[in-house]
Coordinates of C-alpha atoms and ligand atoms in Angstrom, one line a residue:
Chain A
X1 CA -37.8 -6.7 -21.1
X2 CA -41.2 -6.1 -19.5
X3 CA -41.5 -4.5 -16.4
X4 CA -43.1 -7.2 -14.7
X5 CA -43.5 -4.5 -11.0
X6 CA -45.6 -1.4 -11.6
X7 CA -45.0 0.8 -9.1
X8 CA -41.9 2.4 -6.6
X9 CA -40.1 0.2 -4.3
X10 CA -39.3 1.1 -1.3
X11 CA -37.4 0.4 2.0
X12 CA -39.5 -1.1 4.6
X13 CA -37.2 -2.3 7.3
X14 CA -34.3 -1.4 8.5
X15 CA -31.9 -2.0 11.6
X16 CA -29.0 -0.7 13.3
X17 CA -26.6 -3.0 16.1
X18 CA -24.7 -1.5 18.5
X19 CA -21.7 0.4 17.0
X20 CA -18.2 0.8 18.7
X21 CA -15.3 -1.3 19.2
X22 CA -17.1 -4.8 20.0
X23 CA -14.3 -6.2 21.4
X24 CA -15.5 -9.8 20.9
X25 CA -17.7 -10.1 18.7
X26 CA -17.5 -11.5 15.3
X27 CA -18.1 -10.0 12.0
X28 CA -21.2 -12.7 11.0
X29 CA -22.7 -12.7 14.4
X30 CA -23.5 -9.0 13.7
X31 CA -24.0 -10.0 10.3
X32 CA -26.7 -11.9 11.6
X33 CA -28.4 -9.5 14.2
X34 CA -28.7 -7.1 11.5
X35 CA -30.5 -9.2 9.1
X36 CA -32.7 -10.7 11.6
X37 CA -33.5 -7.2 12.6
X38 CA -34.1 -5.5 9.4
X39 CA -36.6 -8.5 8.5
X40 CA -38.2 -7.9 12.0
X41 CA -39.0 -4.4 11.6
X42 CA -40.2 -4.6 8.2
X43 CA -42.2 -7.8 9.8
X44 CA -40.5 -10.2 7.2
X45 CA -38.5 -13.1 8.1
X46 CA -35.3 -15.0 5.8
X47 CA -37.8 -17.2 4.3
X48 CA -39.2 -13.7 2.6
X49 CA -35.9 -12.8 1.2
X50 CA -35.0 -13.5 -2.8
X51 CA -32.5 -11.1 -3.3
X52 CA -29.5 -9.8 -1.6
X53 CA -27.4 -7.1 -2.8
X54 CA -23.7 -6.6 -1.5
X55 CA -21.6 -9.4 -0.3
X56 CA -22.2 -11.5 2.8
X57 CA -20.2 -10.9 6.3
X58 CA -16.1 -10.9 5.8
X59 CA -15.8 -9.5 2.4
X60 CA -15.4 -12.8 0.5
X61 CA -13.3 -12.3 -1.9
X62 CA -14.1 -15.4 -4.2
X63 CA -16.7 -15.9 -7.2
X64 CA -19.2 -16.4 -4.9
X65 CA -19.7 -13.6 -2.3
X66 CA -23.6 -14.7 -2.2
X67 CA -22.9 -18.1 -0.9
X68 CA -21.9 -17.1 2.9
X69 CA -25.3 -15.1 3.1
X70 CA -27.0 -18.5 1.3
X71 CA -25.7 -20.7 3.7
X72 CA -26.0 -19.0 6.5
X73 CA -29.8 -18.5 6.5
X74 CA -30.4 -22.0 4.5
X75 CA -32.7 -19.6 1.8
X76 CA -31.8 -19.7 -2.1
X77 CA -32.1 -16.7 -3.6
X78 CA -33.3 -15.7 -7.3
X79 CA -30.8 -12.4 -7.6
X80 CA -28.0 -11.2 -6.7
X81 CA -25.9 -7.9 -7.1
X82 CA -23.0 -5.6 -6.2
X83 CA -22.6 -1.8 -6.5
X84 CA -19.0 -0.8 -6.3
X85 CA -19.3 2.7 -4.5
X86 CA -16.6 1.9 -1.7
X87 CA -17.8 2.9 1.2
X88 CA -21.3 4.0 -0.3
X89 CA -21.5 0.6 -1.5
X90 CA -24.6 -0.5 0.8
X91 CA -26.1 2.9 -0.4
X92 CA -26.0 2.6 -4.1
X93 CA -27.5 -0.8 -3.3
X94 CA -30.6 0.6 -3.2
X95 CA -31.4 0.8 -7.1
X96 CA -29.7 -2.3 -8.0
X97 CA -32.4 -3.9 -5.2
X98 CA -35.5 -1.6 -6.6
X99 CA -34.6 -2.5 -10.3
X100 CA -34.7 -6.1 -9.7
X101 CA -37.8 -5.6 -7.8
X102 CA -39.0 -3.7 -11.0
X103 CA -37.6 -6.2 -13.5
X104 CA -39.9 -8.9 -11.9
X105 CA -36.4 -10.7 -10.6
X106 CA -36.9 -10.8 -7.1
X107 CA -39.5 -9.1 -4.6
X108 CA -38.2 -8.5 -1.5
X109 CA -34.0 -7.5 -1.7
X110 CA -31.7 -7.4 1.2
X111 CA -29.0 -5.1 2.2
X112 CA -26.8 -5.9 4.9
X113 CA -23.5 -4.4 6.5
X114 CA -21.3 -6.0 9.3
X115 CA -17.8 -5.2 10.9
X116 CA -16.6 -7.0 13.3
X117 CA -13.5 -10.0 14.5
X118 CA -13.2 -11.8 11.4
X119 CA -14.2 -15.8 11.5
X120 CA -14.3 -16.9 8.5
X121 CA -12.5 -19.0 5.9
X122 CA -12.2 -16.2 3.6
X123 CA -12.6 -13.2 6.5
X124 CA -11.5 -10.0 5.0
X125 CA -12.7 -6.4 6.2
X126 CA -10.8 -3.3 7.9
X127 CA -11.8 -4.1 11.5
X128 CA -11.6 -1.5 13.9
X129 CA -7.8 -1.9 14.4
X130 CA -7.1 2.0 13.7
X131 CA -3.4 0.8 12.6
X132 CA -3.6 -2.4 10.6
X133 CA -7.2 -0.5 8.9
X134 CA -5.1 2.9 8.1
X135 CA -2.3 0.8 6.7
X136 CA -4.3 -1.2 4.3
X137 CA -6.0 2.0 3.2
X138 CA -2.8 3.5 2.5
X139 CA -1.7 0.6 -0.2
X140 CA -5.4 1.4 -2.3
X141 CA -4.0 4.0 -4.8
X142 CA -2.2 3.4 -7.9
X143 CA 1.2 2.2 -8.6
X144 CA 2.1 5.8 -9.0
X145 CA 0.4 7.2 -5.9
X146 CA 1.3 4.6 -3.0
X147 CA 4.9 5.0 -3.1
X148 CA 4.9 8.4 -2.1
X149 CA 3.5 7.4 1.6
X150 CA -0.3 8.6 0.4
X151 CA -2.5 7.8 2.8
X152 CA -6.5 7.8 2.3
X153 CA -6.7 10.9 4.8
X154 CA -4.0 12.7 2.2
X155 CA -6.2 11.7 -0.6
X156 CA -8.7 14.3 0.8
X157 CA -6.3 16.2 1.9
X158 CA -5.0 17.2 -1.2
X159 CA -8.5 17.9 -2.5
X160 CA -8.9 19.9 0.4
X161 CA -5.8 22.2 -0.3
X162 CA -7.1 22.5 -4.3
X163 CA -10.2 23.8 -2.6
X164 CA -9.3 25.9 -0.4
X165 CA -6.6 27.4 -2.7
X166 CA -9.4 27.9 -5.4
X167 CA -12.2 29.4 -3.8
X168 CA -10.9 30.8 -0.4
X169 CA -12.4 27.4 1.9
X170 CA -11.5 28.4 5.1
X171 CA -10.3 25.5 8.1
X172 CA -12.9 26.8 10.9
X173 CA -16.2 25.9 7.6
X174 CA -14.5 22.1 7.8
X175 CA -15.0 22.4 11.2
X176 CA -18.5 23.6 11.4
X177 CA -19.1 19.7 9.3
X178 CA -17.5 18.0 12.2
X179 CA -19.4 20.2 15.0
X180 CA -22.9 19.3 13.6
X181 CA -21.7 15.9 13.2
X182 CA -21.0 15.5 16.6
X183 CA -23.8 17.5 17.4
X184 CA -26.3 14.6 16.1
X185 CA -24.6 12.0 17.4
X186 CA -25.3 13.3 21.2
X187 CA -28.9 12.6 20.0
X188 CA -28.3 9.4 18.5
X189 CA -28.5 6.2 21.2
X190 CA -26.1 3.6 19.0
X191 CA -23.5 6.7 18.0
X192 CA -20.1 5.7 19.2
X193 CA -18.9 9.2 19.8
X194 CA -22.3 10.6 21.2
X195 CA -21.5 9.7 25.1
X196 CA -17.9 12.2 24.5
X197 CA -20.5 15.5 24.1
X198 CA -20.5 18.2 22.0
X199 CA -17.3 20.2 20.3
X200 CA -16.7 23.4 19.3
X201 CA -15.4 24.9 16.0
X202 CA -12.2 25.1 18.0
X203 CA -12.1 21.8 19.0
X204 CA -12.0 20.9 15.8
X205 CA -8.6 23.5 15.0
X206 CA -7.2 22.6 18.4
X207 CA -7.1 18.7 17.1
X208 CA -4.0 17.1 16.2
X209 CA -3.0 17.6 12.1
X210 CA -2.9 14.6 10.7
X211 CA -2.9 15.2 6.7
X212 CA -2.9 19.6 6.6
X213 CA -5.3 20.6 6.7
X214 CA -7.5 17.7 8.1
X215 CA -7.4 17.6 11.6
X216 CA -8.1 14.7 13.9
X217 CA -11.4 16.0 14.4
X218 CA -12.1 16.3 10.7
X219 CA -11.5 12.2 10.2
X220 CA -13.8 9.7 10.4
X221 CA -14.0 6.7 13.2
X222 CA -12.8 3.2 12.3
X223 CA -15.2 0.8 14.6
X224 CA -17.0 -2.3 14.3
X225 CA -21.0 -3.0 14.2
X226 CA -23.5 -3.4 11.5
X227 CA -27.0 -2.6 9.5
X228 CA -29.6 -3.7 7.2
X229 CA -32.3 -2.9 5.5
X230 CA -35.6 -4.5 3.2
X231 CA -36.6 -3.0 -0.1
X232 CA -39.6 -4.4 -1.9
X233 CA -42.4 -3.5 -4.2
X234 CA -44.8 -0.5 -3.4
X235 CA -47.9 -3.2 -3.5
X236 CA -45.9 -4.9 -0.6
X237 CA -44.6 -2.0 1.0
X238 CA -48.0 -1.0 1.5
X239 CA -49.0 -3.7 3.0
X240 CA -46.3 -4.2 5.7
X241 CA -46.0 -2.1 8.8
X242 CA -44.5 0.4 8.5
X243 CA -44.7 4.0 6.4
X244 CA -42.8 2.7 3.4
X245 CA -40.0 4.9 2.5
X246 CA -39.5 5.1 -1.8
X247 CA -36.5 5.5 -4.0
X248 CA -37.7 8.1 -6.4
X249 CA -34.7 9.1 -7.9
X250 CA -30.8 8.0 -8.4
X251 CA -27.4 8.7 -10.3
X252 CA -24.1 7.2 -10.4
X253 CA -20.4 9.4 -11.3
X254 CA -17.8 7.3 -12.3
X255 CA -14.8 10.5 -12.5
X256 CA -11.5 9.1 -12.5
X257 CA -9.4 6.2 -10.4
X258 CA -5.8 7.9 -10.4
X259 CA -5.5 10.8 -9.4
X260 CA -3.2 12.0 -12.0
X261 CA -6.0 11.6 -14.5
X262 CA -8.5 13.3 -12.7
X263 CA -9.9 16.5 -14.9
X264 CA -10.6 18.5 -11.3
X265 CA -9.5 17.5 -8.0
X266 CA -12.0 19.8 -6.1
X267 CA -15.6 18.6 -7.8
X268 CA -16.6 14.8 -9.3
X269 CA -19.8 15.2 -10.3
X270 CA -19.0 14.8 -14.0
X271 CA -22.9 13.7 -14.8
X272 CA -25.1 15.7 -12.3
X273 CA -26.3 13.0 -11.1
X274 CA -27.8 14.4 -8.4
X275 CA -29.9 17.1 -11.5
X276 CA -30.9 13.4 -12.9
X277 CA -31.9 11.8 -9.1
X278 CA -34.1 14.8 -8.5
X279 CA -35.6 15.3 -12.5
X280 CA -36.8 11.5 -11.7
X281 CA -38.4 12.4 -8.3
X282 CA -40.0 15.2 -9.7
X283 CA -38.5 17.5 -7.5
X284 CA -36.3 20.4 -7.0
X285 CA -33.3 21.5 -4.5
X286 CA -35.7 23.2 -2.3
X287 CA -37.5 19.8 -1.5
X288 CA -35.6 18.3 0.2
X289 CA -35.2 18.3 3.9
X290 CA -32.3 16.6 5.0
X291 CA -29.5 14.5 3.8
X292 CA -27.0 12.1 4.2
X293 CA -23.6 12.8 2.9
X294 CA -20.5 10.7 2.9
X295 CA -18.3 12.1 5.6
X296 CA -14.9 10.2 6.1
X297 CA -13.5 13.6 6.2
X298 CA -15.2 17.2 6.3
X299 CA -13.8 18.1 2.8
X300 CA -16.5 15.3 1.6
X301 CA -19.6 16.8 2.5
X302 CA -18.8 20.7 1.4
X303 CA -17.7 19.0 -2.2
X304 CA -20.6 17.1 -2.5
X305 CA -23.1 19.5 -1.4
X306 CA -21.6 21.7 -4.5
X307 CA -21.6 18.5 -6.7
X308 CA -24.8 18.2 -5.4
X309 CA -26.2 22.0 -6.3
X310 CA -27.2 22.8 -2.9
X311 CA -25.3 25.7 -3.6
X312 CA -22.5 26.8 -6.1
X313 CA -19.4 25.7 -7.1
X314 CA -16.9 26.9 -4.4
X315 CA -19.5 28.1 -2.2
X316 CA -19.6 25.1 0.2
X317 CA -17.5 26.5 3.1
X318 CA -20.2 30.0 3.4
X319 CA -23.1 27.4 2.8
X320 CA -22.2 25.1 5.9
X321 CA -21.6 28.0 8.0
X322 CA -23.3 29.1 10.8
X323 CA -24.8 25.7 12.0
X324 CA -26.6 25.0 8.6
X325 CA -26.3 21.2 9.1
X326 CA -27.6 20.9 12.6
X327 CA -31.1 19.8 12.9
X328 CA -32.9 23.1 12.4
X329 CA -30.4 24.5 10.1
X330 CA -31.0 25.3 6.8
X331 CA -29.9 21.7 5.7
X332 CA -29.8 18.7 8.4
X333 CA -27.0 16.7 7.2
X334 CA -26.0 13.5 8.7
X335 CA -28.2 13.7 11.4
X336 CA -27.3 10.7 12.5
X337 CA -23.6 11.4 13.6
X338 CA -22.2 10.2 10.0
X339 CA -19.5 8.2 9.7
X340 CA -17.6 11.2 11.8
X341 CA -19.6 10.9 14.8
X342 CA -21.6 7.9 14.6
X343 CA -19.9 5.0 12.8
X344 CA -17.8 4.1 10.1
X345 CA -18.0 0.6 10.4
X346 CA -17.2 -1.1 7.1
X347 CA -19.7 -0.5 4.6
X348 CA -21.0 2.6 6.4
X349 CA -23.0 3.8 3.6
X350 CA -26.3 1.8 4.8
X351 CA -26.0 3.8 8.1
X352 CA -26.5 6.9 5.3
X353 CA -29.9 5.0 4.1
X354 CA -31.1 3.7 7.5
X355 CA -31.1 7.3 8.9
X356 CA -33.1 8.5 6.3
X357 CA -35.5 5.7 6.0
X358 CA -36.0 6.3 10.1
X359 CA -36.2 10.1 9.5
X360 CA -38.9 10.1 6.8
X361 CA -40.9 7.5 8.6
X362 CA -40.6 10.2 11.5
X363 CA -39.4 7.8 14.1
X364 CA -36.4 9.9 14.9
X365 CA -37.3 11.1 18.3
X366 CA -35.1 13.6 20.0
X367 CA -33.2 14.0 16.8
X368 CA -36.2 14.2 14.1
X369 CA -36.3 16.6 11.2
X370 CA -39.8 18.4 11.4
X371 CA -41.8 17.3 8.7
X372 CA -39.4 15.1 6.9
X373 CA -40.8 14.3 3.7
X374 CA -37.8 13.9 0.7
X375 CA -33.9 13.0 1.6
X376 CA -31.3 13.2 -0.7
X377 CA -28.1 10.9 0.0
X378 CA -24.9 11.5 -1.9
X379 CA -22.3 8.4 -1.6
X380 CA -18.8 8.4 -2.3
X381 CA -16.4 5.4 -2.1
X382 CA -12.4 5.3 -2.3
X383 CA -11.3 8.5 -2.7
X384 CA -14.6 10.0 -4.1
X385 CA -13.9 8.2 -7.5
X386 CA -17.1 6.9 -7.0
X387 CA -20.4 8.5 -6.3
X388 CA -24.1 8.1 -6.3
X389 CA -27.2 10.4 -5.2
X390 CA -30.4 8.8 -4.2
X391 CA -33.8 11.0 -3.1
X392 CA -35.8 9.1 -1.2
X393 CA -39.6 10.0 0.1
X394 CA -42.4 9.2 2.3
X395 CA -44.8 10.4 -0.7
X396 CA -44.5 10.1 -4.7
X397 CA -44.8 13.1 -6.1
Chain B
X1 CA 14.4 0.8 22.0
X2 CA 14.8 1.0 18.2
X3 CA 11.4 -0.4 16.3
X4 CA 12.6 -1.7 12.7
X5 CA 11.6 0.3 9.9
X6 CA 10.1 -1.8 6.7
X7 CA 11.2 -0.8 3.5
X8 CA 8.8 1.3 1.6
X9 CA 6.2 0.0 -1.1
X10 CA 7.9 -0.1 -4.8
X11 CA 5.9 0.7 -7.3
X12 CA 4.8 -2.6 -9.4
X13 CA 5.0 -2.3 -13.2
X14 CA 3.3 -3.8 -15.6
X15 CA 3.7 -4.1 -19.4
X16 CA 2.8 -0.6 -19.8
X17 CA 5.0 1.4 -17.8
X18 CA 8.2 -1.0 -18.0
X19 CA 9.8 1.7 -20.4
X20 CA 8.9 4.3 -18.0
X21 CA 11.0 2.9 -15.2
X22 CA 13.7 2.2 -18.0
X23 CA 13.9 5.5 -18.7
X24 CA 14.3 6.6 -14.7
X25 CA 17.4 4.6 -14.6
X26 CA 18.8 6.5 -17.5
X27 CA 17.7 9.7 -16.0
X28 CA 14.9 10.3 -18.3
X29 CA 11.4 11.1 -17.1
X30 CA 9.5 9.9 -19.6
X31 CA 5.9 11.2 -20.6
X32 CA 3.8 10.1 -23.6
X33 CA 2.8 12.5 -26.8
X34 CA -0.2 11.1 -28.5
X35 CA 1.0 10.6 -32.0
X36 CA -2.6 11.4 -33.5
X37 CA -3.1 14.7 -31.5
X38 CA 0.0 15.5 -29.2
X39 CA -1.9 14.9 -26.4
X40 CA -0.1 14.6 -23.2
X41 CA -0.2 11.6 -20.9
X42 CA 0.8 10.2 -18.0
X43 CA 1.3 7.7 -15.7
X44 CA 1.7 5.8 -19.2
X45 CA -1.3 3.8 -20.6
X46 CA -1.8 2.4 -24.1
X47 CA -4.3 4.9 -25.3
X48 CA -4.9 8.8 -25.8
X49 CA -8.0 10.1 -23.8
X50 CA -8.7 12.5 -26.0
X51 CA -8.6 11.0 -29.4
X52 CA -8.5 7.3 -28.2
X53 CA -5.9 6.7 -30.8
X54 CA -3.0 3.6 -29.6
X55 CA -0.6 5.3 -31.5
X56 CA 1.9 7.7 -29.0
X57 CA 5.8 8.4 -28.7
X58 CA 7.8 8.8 -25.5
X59 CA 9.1 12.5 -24.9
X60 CA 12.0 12.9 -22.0
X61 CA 9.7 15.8 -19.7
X62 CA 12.1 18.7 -19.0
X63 CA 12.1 17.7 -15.0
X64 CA 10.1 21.2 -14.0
X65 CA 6.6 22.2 -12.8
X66 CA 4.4 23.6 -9.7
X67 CA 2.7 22.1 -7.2
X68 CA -1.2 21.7 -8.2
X69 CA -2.1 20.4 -4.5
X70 CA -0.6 19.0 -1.7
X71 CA -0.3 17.7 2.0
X72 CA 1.7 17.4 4.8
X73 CA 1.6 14.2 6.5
X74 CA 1.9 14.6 9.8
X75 CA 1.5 10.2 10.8
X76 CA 2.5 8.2 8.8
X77 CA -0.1 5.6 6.3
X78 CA 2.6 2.5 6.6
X79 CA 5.6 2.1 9.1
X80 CA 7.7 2.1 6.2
X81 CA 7.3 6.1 6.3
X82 CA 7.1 6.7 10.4
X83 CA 11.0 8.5 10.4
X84 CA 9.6 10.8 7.3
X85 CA 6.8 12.8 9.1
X86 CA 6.1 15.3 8.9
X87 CA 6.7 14.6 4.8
X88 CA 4.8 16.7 2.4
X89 CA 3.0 15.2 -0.7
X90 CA 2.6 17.0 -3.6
X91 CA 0.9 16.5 -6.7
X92 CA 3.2 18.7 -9.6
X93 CA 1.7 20.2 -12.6
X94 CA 4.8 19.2 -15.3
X95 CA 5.3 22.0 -17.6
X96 CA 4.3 19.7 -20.3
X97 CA 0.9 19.7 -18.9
X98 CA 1.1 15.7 -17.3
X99 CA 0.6 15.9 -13.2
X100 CA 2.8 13.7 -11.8
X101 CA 2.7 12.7 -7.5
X102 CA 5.4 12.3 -5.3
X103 CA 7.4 13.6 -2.2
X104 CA 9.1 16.8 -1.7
X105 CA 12.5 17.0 -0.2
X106 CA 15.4 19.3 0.3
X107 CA 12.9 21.7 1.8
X108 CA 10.6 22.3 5.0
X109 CA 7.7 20.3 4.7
X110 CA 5.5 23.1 6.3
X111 CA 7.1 25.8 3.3
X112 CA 5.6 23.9 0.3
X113 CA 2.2 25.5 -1.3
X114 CA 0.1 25.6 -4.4
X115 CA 2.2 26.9 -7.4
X116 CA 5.6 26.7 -5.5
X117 CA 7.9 26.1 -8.3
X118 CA 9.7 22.6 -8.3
X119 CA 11.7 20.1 -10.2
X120 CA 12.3 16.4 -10.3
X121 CA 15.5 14.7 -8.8
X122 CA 16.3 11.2 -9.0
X123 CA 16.1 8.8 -5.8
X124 CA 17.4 5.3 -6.5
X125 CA 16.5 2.8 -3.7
X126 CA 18.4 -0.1 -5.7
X127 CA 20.4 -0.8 -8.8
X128 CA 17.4 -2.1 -10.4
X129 CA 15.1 0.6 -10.1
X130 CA 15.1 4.5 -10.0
X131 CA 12.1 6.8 -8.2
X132 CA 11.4 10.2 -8.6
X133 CA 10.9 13.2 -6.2
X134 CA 10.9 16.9 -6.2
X135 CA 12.6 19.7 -4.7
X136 CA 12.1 23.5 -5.0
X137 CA 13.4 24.7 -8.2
Ligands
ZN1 ZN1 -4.9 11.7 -29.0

């Protein structure tokens, strides 16, 4: 097929709602707001719009998850796609939107996320019900996993024991992940857990257990609210508003589904894909200037960081210490909040894009990164069966 | 007040591990040898990962192992398990080489660790189906 798009696409408009428990509102209205938004700030409207990746609001789970987005904004579209990254889902949607924009099969691709009441036919979603979303978490393993009374937070709980059991991870370097997380959020307007202050490493050990050795504090937040974000071609990125913000490099790891299966249960990067992400970019570890890691629990981000080759196998818990992920540290990670601090509300991973975008574009104001050139994002979904790494720039190298 | 307890998931089966769950009621845990390369497999599925042959035999595992990983659950995922916490979860390296998840009991959650020696004992919630846990060996 000829690649009808020379150039790099690249996000150009993004948008965050208010994040929290939203008593009230409904999962499309935000659904709505965040669209609307996103096209705003990238100085687009619906009309502009020929491709959407990710399903519209309430999780439709029939043939045709396109159709509520379609109908609700009265605009055909020319493509549509899904990546299947849990979680990470509205991140990994970034190369399924930039190869269709390089394919020549649509120009300007929407991503959109929204949590909220449900109010539709086929309304679907976790909510921000802590209960009813834990409950429906616990039922996702296999038939050989769910019986036991697993529970997603055990999932990683179990990968936390492997890891601390082979290479000497101690409790209080989980901690220091939740303490920069919270950290960021105190600089972060929309961050539901900003307005409670900053903790402490012992904060974090005081916490209830919930899954040893995750404690409370180590757990994401179930809320409600919602994102969005443009990608289009470079030729039209340059031309819109704001500093464009390019994909230059991406990889996908498919591991395992059952655990039982799984060759290691303390690393899932079985194709480096982070190696691949950054041999497309043209660039190298020392790079990059922040990230944005997939942090339902702290476990998460010292595994993929090692995945990731920010440091070595096992040396995650002395890399993190110390306050290397705070904003000055020798790695800002999540610098929004993350999904511990900020949100996790449904498909959280566009929050993970939408802070970098607003990072590199250097619009992050009390929270901004010095200098923030080249991001790397490392998605997981499910029980990090699923994983991607994007790097993302203000310049091509 | 009392709150009613739900009864806890069952496992579904499919056409693939129906002989599995026949073998639990006879008091065999059953584990699959590849009959190309005497891989080792389990939960049961019809092919080998190494050598992607079909071909494979059902071997009765000797019931004994260590705990690979594990967690103690301090709240419960589902009510069905809200009288069980704190319950530990442990994911048991067979000796056959197969890892194989379930709960520990007969022992203090808080006592169970990686490589703790353990073996399988059978836990029949109804006539037409037998489950699996572990205790300490
Ligand atoms: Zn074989």
């Amino acid at each position: 097929m000829a690649i009808t798009a020379s150039g790099t696409p690249a996000v150009v408009g993004t948008y965050v709602t208010e994040q929290g428990p939203l008593e009230g509102r409904t999962t499309s209205s935000i659904y709505v707001e965040s669209v609307l938004g996103a096209l705003a700030d990238a100085g687009l409207s619906p009309g502009d719009v020929d491709g959407l990746v990710g399903a519209g609001p309430g999780n439709p789970a029939l043939w045709n998850p396109h159709g509520v987005y379609v109908d609700l904004f009265g605009t055909p579209l020319r493509f549509y796609a899904e990546a299947k990254v849990g979680a990470g889902s509205p991140g990994a949607a970034i190369a399924l939107a930039a190869s269709a924009i390089r394919e020549g099969r649509a120009e300007v691709v929407l991503v959109a996320n929204a949590a909220g009441a449900p109010d539709m036919a086929h309304a679907g979603g976790l909510g921000a019900d802590r209960d009813s979303a834990v409950a429906r978490m616990s039922m996702l393993g296999s038939e050989f996993e769910y019986p036991w009374g697993t529970t997603r937070i055990a999932d990683y709980a179990m990968y936390a024991q492997r890891h601390m059991y082979e290479y000497g991870t101690k409790p209080e370097q989980l901690a220091e992940v939740a303490v920069a997380a919270r950290y960021h959020a105190t600089l972060t307007p929309e961050a539901v857990m900003g307005p409670r202050g900053p903790i402490t490493i012992d904060d974090v050990l005081a916490s209830r257990m919930i899954a040893s050795p995750l404690h409370l504090l180590d757990c994401c937040l179930i809320n409600n609210g919602g994102g969005a974000y443009v990608v289009t071609s470079e030729a039209r990125a340059r031309s819109l508003r704001h500093d464009p913000v390019f994909l230059l490099g991406f990889g996908e790891n498919y591991p395992f589904n059952d655990r039982h299966y799984a060759r290691s249960l303390s690393g899932f990067d079985t194709h480096n894909s982070a190696g691949q992400a950054l041999s497309q970019a043209n660039l190298t570890h020392d790079d990059i200037d922040l990230a944005g890691v997939s942090d339902h629990f702290t476990i998460n981000v010292l595994i993929e960081l090692e995945d990731a080759g920010f440091c070595k196998k096992g040396e995650g818990g002395s890399f993190v210490e110390g306050g290397a992920l705070q904003i000055g540290g020798r790695l800002p990670t999540n610098t929004d909040g993350g999904y511990l601090s900020h949100s996790h509300a449904g498909g959280c991973g566009v929050f993970t894009v939408i802070e970098a975008v607003t990072q590199l574009r250097r619009e992050a104001g009390a929270r901004q990164v010095q200098d923030a050139t080249f991001a790397m994002l490392r998605g997981t979904g499910g029980a990090m069966q699923a994983s991607y790494t994007a790097v993302l720039g203000r310049d091509i190298p | 007040m009392t709150t009613a307890i739900p009864d806890k998931p069952l496992p579904f089966r499919t056409s693939w591990t129906q002989s599995f769950w026949d073998g639990t009621k006879r008091g065999e845990f059953l584990i699959q040898r590849c009959s190309n390369c005497d891989t080792p497999r389990f939960p049961p599925k019809p092919v080998c990962s190494n050598c992607w042959s079909t071909d494979c035999r059902e071997v009765p595992a000797a019931g004994t192992g260590t705990v690979y990983t594990f967690t103690v659950q301090y709240r419960a995922g589902v009510p069905a398990f809200a009288n069980d916490v704190p319950y530990a979860i442990v994911l048991v390296e067979l000796d056959e080489g197969v890892r194989v998840m379930s709960d520990m009991v007969n022992c203090d959650a808080e006592q169970v660790h990686i490589g703790m020696p353990v073996k399988l004992v059978w836990d029949p919630p109804s006539e037409d189906l037998t489950m699996y846990k572990f205790e300490p060996a």
